[in-house]
Each structure stands twice: as C-alpha cells, then as structure tokens.
N, CA and C atoms as an extended XYZ file, in Angstrom:
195
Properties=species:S:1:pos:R:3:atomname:S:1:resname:S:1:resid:I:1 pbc="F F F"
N        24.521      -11.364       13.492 N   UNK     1
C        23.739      -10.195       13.829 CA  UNK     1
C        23.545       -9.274       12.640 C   UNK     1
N        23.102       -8.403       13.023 N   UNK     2
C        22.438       -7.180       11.650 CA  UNK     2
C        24.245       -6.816       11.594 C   UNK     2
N        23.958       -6.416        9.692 N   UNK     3
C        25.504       -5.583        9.118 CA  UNK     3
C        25.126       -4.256        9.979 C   UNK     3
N        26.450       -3.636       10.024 N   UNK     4
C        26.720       -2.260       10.800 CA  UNK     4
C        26.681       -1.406        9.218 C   UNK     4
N        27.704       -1.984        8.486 N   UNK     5
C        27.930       -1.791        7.287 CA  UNK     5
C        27.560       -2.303        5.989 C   UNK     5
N        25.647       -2.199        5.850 N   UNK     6
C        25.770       -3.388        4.637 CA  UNK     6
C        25.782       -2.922        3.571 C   UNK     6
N        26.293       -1.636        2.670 N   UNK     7
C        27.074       -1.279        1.672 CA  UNK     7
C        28.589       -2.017        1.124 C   UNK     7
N        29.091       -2.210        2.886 N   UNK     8
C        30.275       -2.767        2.368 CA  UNK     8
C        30.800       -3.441        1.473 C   UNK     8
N        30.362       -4.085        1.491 N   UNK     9
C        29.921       -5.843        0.005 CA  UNK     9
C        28.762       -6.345       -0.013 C   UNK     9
N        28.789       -6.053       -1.577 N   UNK    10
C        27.521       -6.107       -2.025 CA  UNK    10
C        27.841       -7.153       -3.189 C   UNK    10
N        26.433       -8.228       -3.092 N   UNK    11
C        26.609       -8.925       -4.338 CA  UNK    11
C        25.885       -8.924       -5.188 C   UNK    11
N        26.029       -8.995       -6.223 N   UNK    12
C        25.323       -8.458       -7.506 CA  UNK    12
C        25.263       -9.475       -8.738 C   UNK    12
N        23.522       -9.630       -8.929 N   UNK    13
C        23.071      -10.935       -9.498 CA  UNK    13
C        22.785      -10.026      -11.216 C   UNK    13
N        23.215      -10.438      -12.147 N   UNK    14
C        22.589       -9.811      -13.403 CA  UNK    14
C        21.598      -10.565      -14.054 C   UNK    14
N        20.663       -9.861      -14.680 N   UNK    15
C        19.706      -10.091      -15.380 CA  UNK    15
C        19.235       -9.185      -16.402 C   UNK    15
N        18.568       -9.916      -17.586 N   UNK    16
C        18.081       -9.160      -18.499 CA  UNK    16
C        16.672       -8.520      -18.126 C   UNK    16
N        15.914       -9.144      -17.441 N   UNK    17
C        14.997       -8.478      -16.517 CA  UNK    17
C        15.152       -8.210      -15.689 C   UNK    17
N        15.509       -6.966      -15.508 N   UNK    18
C        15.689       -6.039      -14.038 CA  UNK    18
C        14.179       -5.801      -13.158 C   UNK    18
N        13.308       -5.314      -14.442 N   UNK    19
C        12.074       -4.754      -13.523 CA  UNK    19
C        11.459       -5.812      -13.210 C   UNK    19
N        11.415       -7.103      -14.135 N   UNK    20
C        10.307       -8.235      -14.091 CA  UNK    20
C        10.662       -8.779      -12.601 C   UNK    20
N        12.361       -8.961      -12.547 N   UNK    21
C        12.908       -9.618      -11.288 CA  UNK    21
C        12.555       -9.044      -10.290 C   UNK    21
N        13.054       -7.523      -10.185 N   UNK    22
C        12.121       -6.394       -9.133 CA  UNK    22
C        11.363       -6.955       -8.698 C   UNK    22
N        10.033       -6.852       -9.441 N   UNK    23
C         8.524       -6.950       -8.880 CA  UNK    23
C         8.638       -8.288       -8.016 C   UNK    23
N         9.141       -9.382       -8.673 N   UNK    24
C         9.117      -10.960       -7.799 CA  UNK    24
C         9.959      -10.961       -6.355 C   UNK    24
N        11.017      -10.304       -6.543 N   UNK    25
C        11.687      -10.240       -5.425 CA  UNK    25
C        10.840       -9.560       -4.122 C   UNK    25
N        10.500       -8.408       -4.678 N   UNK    26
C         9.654       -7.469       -3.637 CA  UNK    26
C         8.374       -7.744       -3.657 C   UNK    26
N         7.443       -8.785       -4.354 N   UNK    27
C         6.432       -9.597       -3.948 CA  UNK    27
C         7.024      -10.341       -2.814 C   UNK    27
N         7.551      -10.842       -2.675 N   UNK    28
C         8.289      -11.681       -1.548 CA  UNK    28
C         8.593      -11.804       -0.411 C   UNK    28
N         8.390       -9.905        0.023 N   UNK    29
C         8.391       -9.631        1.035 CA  UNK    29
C         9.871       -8.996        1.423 C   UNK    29
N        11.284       -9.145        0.914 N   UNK    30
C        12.541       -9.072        0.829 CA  UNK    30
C        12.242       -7.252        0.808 C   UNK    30
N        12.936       -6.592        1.384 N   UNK    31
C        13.356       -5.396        1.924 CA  UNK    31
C        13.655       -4.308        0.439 C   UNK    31
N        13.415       -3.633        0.198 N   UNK    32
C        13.658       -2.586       -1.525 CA  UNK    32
C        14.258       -1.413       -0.409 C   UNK    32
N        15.653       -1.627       -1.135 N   UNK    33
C        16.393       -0.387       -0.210 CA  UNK    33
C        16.725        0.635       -1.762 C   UNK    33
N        16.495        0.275       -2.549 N   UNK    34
C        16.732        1.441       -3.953 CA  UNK    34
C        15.880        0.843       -5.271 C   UNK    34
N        14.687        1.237       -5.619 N   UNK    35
C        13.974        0.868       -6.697 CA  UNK    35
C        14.710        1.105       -7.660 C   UNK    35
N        14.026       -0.067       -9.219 N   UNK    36
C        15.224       -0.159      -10.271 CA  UNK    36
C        15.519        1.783      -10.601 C   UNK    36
N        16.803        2.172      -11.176 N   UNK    37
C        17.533        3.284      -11.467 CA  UNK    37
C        18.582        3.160      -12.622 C   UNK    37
N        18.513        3.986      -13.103 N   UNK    38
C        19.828        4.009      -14.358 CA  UNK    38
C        21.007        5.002      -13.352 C   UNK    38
N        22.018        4.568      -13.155 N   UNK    39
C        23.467        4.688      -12.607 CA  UNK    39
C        23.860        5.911      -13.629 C   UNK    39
N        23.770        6.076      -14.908 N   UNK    40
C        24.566        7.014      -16.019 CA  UNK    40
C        23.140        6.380      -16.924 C   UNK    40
N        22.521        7.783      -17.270 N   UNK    41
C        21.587        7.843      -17.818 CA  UNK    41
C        21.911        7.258      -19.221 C   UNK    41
N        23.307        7.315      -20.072 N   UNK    42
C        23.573        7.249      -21.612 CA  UNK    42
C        23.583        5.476      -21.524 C   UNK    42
N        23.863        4.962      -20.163 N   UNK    43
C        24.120        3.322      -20.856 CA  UNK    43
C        22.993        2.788      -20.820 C   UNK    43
N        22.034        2.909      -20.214 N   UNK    44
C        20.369        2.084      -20.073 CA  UNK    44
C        20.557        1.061      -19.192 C   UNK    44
N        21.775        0.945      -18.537 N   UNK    45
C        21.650       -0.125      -17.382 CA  UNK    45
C        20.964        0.233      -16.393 C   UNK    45
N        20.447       -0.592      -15.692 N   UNK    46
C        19.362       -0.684      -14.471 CA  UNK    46
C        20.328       -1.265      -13.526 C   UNK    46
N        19.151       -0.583      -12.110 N   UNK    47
C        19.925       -1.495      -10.830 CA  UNK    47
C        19.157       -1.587      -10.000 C   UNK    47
N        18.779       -2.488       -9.420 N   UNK    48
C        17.756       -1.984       -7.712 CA  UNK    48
C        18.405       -2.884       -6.771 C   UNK    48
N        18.572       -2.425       -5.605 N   UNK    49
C        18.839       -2.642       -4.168 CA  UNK    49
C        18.030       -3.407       -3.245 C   UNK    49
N        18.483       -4.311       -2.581 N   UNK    50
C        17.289       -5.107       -1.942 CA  UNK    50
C        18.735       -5.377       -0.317 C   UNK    50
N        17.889       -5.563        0.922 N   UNK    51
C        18.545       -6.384        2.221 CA  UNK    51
C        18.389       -7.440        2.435 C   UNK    51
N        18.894       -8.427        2.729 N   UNK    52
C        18.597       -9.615        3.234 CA  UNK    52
C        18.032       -9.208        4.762 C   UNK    52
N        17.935      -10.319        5.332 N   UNK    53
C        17.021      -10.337        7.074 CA  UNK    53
C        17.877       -9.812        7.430 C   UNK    53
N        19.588      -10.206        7.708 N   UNK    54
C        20.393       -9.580        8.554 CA  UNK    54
C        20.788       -7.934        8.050 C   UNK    54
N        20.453       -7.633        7.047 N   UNK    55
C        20.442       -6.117        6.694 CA  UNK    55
C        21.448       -6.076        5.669 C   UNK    55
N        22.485       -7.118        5.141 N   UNK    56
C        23.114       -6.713        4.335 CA  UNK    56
C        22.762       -6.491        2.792 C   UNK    56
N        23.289       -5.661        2.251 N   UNK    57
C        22.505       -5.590        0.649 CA  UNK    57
C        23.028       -6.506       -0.372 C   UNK    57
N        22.049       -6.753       -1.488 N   UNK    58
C        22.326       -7.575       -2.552 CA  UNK    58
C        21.621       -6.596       -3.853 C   UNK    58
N        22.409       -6.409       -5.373 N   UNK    59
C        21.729       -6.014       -6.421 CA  UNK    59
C        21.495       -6.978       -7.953 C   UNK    59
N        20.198       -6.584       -8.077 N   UNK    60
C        19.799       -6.857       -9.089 CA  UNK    60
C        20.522       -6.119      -10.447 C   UNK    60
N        21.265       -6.657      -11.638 N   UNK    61
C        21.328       -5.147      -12.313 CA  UNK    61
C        21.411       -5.816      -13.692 C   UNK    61
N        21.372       -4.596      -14.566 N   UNK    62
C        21.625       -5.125      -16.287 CA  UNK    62
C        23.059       -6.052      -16.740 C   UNK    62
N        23.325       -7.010      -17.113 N   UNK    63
C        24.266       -7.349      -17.614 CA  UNK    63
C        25.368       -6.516      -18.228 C   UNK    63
N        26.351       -6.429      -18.051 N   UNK    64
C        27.631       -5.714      -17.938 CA  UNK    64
C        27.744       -6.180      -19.329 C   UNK    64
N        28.405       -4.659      -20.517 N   UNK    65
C        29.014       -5.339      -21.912 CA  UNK    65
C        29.790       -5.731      -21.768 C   UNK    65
C-alpha cells in the first residue's frame, strides 16, 4: 500500500548530472516531490526528490567527496 512515512528511507542514486537526470526522470511521468536544490549553498551539491507509485521517496544527488 501507499508509505504513511515516505521520508523515512530514502534511497539515493548519485550522479554527475543532477539536472540532465531531473528532466528524464520527470519526462517520465514519476512524481517531483523537491526540484534539483543546493542543501548548503558553499558545497554546489544538488538534490531533487522524486515518489515512486506507492509514495515512497527516492533522490537524485551530486556525488559525495
């Protein structure tokens, strides 16, 4: 059934294209629960938020140093 909680765990795919991936994902039809964002403006990492059908979330984000 749908998450009650889909913050709870979240899995998180990295990429060097954050926005390029964006756009394909959400061509797709897949749910944009947070367009790409910098977390701490000084590191330049990106992130965007997406649901699966059952509502739980998954992120896109910059590769971790």
């Amino acid at each position: 059934g749908k998450a009650k909680e889909p913050e709870r765990v979240i899995f998180d795919f990295e990429t060097k294209e954050v926005k390029k991936e964006f756009a394909r994902i959400k061509k797709l039809g897949v749910k944009v629960v947070a367009e790409p964002y910098h977390p701490m403006q000084e590191d330049g990492m990106l992130i965007a938020t997406f649901a699966d059908p059952d509502g739980n979330y998954f992120q896109i984000m910059s590769p971790m140093e």
